[in-house]
mmCIF file of the C-alpha atoms, coordinates in Angstrom:
data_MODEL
# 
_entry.id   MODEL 
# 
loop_
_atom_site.group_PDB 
_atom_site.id 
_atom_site.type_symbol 
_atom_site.label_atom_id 
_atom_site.label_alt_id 
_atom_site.label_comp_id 
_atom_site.label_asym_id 
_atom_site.label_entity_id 
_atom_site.label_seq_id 
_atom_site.pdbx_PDB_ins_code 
_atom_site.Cartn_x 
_atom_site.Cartn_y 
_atom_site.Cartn_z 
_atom_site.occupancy 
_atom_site.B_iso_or_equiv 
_atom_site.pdbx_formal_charge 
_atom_site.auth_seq_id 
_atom_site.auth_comp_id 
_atom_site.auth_asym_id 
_atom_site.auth_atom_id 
_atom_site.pdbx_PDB_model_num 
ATOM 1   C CA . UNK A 1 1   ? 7.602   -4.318  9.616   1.00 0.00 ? 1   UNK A CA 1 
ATOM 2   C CA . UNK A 1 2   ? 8.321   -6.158  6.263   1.00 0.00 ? 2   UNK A CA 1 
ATOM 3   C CA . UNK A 1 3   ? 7.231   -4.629  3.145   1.00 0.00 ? 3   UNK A CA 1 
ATOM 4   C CA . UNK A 1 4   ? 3.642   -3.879  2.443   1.00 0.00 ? 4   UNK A CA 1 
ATOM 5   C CA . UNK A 1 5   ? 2.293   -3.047  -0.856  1.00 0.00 ? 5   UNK A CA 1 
ATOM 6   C CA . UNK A 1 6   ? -1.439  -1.918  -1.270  1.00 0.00 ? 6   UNK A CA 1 
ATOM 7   C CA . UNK A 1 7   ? -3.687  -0.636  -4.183  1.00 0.00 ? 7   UNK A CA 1 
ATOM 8   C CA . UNK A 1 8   ? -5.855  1.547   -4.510  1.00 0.00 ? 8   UNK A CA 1 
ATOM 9   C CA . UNK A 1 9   ? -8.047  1.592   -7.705  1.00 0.00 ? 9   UNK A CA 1 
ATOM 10  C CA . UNK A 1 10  ? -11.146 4.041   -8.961  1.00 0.00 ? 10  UNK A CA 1 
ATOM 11  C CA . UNK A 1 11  ? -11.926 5.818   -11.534 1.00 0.00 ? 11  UNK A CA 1 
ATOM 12  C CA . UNK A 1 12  ? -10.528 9.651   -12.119 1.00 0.00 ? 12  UNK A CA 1 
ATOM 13  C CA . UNK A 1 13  ? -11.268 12.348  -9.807  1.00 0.00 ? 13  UNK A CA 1 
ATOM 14  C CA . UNK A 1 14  ? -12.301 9.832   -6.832  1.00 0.00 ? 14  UNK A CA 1 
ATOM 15  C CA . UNK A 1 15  ? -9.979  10.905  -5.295  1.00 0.00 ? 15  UNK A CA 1 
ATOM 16  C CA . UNK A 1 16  ? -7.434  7.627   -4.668  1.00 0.00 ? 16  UNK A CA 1 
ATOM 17  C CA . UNK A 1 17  ? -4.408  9.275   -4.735  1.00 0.00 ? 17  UNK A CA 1 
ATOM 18  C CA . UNK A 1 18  ? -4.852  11.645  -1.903  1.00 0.00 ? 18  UNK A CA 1 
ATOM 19  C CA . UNK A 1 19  ? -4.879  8.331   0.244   1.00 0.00 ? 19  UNK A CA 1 
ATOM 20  C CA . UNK A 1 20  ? -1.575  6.867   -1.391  1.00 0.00 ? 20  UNK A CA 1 
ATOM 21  C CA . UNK A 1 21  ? 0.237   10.270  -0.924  1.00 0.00 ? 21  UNK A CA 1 
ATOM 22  C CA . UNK A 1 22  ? -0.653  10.247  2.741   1.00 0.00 ? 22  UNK A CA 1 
ATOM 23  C CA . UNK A 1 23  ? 0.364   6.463   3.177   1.00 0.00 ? 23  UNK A CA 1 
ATOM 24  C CA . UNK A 1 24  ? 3.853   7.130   1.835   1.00 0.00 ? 24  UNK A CA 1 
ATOM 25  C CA . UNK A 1 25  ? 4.567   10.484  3.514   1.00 0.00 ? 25  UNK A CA 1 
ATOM 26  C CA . UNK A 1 26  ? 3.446   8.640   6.991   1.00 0.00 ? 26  UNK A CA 1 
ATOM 27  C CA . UNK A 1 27  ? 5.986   6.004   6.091   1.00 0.00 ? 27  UNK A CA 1 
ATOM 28  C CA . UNK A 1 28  ? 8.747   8.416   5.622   1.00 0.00 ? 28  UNK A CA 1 
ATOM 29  C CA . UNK A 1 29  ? 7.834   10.498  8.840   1.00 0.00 ? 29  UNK A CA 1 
ATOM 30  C CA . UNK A 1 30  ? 8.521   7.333   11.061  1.00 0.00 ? 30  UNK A CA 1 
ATOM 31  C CA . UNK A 1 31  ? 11.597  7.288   8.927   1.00 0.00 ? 31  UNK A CA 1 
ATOM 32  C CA . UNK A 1 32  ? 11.064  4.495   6.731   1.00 0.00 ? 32  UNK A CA 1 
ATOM 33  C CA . UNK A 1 33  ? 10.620  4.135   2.622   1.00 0.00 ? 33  UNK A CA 1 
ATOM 34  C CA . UNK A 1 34  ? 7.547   5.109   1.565   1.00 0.00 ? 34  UNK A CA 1 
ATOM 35  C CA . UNK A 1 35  ? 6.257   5.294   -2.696  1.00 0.00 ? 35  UNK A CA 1 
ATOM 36  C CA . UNK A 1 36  ? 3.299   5.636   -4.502  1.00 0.00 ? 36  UNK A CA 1 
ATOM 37  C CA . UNK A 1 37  ? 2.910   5.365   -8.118  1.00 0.00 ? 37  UNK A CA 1 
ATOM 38  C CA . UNK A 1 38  ? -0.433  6.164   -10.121 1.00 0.00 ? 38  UNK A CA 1 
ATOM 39  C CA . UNK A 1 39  ? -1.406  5.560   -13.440 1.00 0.00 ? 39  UNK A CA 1 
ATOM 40  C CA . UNK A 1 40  ? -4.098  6.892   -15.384 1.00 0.00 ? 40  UNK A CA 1 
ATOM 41  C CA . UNK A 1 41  ? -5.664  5.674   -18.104 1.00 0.00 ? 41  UNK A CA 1 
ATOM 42  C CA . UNK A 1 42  ? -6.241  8.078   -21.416 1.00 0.00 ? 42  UNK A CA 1 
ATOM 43  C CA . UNK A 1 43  ? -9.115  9.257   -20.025 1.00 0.00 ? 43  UNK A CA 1 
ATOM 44  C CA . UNK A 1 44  ? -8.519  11.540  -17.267 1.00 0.00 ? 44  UNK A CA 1 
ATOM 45  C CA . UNK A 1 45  ? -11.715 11.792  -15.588 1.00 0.00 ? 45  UNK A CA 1 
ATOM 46  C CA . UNK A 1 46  ? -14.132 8.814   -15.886 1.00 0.00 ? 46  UNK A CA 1 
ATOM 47  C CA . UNK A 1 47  ? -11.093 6.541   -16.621 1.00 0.00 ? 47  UNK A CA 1 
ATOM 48  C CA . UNK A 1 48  ? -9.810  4.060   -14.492 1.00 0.00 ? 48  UNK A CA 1 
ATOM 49  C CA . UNK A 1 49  ? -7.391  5.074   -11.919 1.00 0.00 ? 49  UNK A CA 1 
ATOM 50  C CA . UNK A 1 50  ? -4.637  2.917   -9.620  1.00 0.00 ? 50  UNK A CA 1 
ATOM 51  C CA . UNK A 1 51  ? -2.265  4.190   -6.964  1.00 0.00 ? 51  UNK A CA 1 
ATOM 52  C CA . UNK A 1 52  ? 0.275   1.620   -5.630  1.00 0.00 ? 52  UNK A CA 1 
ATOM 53  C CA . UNK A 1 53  ? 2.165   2.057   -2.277  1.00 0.00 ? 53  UNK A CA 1 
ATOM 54  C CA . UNK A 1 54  ? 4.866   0.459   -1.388  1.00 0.00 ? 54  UNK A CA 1 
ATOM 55  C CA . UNK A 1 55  ? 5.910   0.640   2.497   1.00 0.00 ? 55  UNK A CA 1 
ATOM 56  C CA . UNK A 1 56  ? 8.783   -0.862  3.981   1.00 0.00 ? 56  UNK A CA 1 
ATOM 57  C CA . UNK A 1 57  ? 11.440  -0.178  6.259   1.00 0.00 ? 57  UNK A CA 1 
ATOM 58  C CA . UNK A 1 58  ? 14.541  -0.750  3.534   1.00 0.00 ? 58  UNK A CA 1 
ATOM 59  C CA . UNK A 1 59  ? 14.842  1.226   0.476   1.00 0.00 ? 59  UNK A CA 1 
ATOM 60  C CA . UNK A 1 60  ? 12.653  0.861   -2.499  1.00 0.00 ? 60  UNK A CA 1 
ATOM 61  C CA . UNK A 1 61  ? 14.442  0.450   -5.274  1.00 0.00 ? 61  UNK A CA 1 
ATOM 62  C CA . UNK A 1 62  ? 11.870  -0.388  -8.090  1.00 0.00 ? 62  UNK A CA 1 
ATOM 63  C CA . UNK A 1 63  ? 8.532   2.460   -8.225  1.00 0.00 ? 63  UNK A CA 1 
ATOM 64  C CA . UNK A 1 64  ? 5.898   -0.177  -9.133  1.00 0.00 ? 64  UNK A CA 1 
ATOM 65  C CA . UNK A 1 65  ? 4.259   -2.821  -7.099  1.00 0.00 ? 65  UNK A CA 1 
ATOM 66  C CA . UNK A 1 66  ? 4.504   -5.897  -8.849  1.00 0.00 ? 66  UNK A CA 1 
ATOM 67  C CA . UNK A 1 67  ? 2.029   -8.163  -10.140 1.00 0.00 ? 67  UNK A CA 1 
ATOM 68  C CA . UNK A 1 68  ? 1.303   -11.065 -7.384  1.00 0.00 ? 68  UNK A CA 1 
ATOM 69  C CA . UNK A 1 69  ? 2.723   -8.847  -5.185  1.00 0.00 ? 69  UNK A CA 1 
ATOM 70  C CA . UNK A 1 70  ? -0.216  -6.932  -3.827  1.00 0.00 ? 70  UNK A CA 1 
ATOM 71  C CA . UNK A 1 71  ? -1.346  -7.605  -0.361  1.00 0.00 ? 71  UNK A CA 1 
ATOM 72  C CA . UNK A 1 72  ? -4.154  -5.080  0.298   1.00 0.00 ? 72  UNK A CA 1 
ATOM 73  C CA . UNK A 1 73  ? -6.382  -3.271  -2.818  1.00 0.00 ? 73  UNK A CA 1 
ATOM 74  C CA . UNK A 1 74  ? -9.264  -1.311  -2.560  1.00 0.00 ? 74  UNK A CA 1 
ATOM 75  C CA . UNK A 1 75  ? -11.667 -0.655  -5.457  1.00 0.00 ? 75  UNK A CA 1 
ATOM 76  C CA . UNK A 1 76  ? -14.530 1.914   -5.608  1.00 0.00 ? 76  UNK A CA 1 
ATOM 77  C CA . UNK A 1 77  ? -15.117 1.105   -9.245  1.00 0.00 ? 77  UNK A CA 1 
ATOM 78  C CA . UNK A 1 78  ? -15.609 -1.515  -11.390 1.00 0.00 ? 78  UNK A CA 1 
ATOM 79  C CA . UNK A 1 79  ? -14.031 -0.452  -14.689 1.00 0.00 ? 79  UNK A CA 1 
ATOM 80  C CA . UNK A 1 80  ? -10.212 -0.659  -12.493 1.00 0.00 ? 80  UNK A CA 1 
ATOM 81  C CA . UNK A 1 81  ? -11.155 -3.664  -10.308 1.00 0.00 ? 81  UNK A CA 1 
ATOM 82  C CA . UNK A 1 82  ? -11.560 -5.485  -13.405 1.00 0.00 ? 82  UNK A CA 1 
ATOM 83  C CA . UNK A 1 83  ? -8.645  -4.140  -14.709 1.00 0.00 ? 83  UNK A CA 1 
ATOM 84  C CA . UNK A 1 84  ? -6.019  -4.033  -11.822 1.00 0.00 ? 84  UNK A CA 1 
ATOM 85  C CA . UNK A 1 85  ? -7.223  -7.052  -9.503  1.00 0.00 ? 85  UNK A CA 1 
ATOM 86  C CA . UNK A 1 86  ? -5.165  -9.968  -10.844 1.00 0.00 ? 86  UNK A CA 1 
ATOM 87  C CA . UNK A 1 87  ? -2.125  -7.914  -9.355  1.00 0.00 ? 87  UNK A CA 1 
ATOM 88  C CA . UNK A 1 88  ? -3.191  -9.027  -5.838  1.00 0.00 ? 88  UNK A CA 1 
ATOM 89  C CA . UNK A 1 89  ? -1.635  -11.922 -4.675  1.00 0.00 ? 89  UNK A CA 1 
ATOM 90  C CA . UNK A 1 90  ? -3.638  -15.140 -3.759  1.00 0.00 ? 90  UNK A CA 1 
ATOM 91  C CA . UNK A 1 91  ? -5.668  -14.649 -0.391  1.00 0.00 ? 91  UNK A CA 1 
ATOM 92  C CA . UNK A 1 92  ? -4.815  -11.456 -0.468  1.00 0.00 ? 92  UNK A CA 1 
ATOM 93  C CA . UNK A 1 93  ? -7.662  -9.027  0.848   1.00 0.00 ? 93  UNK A CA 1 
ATOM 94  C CA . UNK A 1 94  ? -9.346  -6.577  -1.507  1.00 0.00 ? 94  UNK A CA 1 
ATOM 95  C CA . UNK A 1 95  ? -11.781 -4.119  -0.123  1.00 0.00 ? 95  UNK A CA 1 
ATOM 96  C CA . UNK A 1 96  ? -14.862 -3.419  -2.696  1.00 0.00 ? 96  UNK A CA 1 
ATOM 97  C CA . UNK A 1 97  ? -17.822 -0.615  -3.052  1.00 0.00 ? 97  UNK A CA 1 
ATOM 98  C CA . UNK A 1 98  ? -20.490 -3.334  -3.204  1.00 0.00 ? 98  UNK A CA 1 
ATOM 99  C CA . UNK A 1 99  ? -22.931 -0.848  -5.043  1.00 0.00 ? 99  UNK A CA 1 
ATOM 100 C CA . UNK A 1 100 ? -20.448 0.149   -7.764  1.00 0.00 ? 100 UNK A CA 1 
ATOM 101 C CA . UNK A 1 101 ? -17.955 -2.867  -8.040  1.00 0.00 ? 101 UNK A CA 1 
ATOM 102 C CA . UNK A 1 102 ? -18.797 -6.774  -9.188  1.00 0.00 ? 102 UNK A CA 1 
ATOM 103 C CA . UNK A 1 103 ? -16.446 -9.276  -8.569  1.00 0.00 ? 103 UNK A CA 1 
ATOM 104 C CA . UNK A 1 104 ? -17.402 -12.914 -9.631  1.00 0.00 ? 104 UNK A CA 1 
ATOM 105 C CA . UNK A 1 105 ? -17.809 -16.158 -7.975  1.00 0.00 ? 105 UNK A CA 1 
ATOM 106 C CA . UNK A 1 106 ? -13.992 -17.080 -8.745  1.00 0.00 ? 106 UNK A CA 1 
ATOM 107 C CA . UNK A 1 107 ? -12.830 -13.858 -6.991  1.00 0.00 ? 107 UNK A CA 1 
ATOM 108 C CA . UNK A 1 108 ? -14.751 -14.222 -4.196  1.00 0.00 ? 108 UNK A CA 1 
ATOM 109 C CA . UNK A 1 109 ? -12.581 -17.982 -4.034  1.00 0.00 ? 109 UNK A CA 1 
ATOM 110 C CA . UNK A 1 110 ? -9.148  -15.933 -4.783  1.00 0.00 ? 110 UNK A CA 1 
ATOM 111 C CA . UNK A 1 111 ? -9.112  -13.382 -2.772  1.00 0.00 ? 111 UNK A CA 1 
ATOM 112 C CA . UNK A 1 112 ? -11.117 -12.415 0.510   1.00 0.00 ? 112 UNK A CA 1 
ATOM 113 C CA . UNK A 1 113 ? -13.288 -10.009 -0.737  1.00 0.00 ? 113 UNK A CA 1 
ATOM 114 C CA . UNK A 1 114 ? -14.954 -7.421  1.702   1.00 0.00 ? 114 UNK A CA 1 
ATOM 115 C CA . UNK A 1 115 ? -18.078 -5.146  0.588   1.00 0.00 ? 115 UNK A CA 1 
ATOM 116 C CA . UNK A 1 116 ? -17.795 -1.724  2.530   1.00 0.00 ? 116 UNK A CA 1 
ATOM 117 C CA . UNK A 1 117 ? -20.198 0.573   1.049   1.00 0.00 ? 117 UNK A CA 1 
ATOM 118 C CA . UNK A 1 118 ? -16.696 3.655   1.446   1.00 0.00 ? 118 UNK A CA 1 
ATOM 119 C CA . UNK A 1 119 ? -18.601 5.891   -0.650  1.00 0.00 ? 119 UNK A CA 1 
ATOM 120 C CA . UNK A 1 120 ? -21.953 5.833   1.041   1.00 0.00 ? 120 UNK A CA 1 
ATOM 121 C CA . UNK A 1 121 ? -20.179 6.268   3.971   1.00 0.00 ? 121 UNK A CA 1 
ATOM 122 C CA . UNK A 1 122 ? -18.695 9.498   2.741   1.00 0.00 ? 122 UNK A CA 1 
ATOM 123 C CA . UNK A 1 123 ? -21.778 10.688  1.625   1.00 0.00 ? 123 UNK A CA 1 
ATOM 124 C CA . UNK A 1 124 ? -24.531 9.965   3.980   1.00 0.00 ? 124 UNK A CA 1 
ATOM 125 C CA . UNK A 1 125 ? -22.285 9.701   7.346   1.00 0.00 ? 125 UNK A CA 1 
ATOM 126 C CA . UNK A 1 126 ? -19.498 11.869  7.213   1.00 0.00 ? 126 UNK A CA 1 
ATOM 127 C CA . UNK A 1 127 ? -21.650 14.339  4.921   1.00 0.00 ? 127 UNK A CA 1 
ATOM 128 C CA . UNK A 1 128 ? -19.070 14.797  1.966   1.00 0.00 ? 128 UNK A CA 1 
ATOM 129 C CA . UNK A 1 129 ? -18.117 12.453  -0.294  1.00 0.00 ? 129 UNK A CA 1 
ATOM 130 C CA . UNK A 1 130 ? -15.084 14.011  -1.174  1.00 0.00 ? 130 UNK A CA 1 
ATOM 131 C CA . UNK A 1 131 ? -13.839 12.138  2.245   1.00 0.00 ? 131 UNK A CA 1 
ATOM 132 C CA . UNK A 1 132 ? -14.090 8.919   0.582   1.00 0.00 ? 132 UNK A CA 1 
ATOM 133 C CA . UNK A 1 133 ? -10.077 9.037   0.235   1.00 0.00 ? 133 UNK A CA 1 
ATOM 134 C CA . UNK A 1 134 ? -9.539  9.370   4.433   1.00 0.00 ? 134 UNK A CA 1 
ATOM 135 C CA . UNK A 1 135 ? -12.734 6.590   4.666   1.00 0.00 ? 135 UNK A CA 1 
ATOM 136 C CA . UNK A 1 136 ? -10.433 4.281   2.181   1.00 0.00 ? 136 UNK A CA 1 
ATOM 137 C CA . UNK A 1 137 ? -7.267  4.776   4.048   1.00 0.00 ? 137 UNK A CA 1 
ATOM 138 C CA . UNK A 1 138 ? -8.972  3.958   7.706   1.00 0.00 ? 138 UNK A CA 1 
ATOM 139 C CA . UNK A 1 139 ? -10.140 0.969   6.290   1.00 0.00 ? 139 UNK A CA 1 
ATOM 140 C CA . UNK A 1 140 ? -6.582  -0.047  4.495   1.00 0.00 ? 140 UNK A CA 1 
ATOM 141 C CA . UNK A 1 141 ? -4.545  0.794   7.532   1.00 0.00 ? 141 UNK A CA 1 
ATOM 142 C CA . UNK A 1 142 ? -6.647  -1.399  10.093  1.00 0.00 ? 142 UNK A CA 1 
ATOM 143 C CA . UNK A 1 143 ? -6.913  -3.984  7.258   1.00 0.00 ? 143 UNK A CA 1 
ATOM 144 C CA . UNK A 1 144 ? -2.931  -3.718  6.742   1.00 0.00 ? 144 UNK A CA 1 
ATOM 145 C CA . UNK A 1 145 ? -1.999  -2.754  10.184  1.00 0.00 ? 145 UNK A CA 1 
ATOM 146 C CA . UNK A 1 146 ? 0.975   -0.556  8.036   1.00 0.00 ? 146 UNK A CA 1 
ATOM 147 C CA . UNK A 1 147 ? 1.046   2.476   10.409  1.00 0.00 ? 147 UNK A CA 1 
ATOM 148 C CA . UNK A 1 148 ? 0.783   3.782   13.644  1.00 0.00 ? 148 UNK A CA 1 
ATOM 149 C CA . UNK A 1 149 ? -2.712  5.112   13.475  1.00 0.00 ? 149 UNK A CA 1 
ATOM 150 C CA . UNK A 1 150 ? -1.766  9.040   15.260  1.00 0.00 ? 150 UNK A CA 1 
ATOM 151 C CA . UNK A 1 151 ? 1.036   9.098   12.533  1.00 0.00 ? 151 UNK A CA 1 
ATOM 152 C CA . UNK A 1 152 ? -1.175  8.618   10.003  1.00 0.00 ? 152 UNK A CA 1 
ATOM 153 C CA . UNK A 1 153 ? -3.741  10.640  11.337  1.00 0.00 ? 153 UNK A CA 1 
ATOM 154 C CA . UNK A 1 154 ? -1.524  13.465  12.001  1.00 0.00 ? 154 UNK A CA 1 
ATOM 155 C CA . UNK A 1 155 ? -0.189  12.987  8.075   1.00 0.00 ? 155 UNK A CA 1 
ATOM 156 C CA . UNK A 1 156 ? -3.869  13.401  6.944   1.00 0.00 ? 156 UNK A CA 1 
ATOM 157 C CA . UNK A 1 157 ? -4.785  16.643  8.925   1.00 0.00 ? 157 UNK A CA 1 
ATOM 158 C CA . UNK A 1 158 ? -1.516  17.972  7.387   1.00 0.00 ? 158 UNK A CA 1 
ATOM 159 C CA . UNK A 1 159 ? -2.425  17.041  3.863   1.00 0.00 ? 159 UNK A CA 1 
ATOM 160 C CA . UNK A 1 160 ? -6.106  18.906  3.977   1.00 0.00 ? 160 UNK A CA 1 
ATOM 161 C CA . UNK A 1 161 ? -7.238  22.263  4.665   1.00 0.00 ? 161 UNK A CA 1 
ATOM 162 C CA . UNK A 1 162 ? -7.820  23.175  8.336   1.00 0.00 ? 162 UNK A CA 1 
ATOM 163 C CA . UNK A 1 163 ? -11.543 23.955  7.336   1.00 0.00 ? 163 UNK A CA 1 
ATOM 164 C CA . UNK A 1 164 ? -12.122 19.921  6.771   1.00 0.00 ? 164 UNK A CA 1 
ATOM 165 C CA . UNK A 1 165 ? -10.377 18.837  9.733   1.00 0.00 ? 165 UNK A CA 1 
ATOM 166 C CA . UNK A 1 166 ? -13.455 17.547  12.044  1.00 0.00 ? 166 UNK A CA 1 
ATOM 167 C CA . UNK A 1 167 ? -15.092 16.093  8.670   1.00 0.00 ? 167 UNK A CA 1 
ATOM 168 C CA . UNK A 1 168 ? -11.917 14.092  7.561   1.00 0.00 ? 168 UNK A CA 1 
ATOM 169 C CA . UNK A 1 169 ? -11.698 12.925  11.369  1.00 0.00 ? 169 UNK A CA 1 
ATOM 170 C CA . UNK A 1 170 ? -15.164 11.696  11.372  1.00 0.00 ? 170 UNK A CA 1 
ATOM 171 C CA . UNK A 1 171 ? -14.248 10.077  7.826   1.00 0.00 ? 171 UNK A CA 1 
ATOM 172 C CA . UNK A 1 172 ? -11.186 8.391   9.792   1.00 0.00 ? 172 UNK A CA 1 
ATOM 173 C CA . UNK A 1 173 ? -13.229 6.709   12.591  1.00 0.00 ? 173 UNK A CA 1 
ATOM 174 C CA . UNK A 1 174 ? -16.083 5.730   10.404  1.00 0.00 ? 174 UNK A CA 1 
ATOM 175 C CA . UNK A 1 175 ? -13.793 3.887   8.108   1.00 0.00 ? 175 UNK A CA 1 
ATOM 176 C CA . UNK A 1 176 ? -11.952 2.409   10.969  1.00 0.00 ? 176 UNK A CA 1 
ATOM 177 C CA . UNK A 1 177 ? -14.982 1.267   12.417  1.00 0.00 ? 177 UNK A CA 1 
ATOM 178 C CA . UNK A 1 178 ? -16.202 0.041   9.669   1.00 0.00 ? 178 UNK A CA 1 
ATOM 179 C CA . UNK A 1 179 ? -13.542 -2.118  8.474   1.00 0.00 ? 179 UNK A CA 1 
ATOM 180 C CA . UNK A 1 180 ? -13.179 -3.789  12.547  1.00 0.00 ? 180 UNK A CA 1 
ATOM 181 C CA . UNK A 1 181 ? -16.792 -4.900  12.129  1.00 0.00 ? 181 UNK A CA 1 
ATOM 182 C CA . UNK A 1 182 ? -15.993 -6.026  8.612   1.00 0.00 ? 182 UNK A CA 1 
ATOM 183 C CA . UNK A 1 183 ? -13.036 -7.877  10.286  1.00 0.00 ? 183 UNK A CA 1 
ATOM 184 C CA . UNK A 1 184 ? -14.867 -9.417  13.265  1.00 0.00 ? 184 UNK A CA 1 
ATOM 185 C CA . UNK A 1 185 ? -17.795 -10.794 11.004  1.00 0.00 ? 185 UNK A CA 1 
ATOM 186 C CA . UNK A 1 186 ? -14.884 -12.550 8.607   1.00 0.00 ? 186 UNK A CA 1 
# 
């Protein structure tokens, strides 16, 4: 595999890093490099929120993904789309909340934009939004192909309580399935 970097952007207490933290420990299981950085704006909660991860199978020797660099983003909000989206490179694929983010005509040329409503999902299918972090990794890792899927799987279940197993599972395949239909229609 050759190096993969990904963003994920929202805004504070959405719940983007948990997906970031399980993309890097994954990498490391299969005994790769695996990093993510976040930054947070001054406002904590409400404030716009990015988590970069950098995969690859040679060390990483700088923390942050740099700008141009991105392959993959994901954005459930608009205040950190706007914000964090010129870091993806050209053609690169960013995956958008349709009812919460707003990209414009010369995005939509940049980059291939896909509207998944990930937080709908969450809600209304899985039954807690809270699993809009495990929705938002299913749909970066078929998007990005980064991981074996059972790895990453098994890296989730061991990152959240036993109690939300069969939820976050649900909030796997939904995403998943999802983001192939997203895919196939493209």
């Amino acid at each position: 595999m050759s190096k993969i970097v990904m963003r994920f952007t929202g805004v504070g207490g959405q719940g983007v890093l948990l997906a970031g933290e399980i993309f890097a420990a994954a990498k490391i299981k299969e005994g790769g490099f695996g990093i993510k950085t976040a930054t947070y704006t001054s406002q904590v909660r409400g404030g716009a929120t990015v988590v970069d991860i950098q995969l690859d199978d040679n060390e990483i020797f700088y923390p942050y993904a740099i700008d141009g660099e991105i392959d993959f983003m994901l954005s459930v909000a608009d205040v950190s789309y706007q914000q964090f989206k010129n870091g993806v490179k050209d053609g690169g694929t960013i995956v958008i909340e349709p009812n919460l983010v707003h990209p414009t005509d010369e995005d939509r040329k940049r980059w291939n934009i896909v509207e998944i409503a990930i937080i709908t999902i969450a809600k209304e299918e899985v039954g807690n939004v809270i699993t809009q972090s495990v929705v938002a990794l299913a749909i970066a890792n078929t998007y990005t192909k980064a991981l074996d899927k059972q790895l990453l799987v098994d890296t989730m279940l061991s990152k959240v309580p036993k109690k939300v197993h069969e939820l976050n599972l649900k909030a796997y395949d939904l995403g998943e399935k999802y983001a192939t239909e997203a895919m196939a229609e493209a």
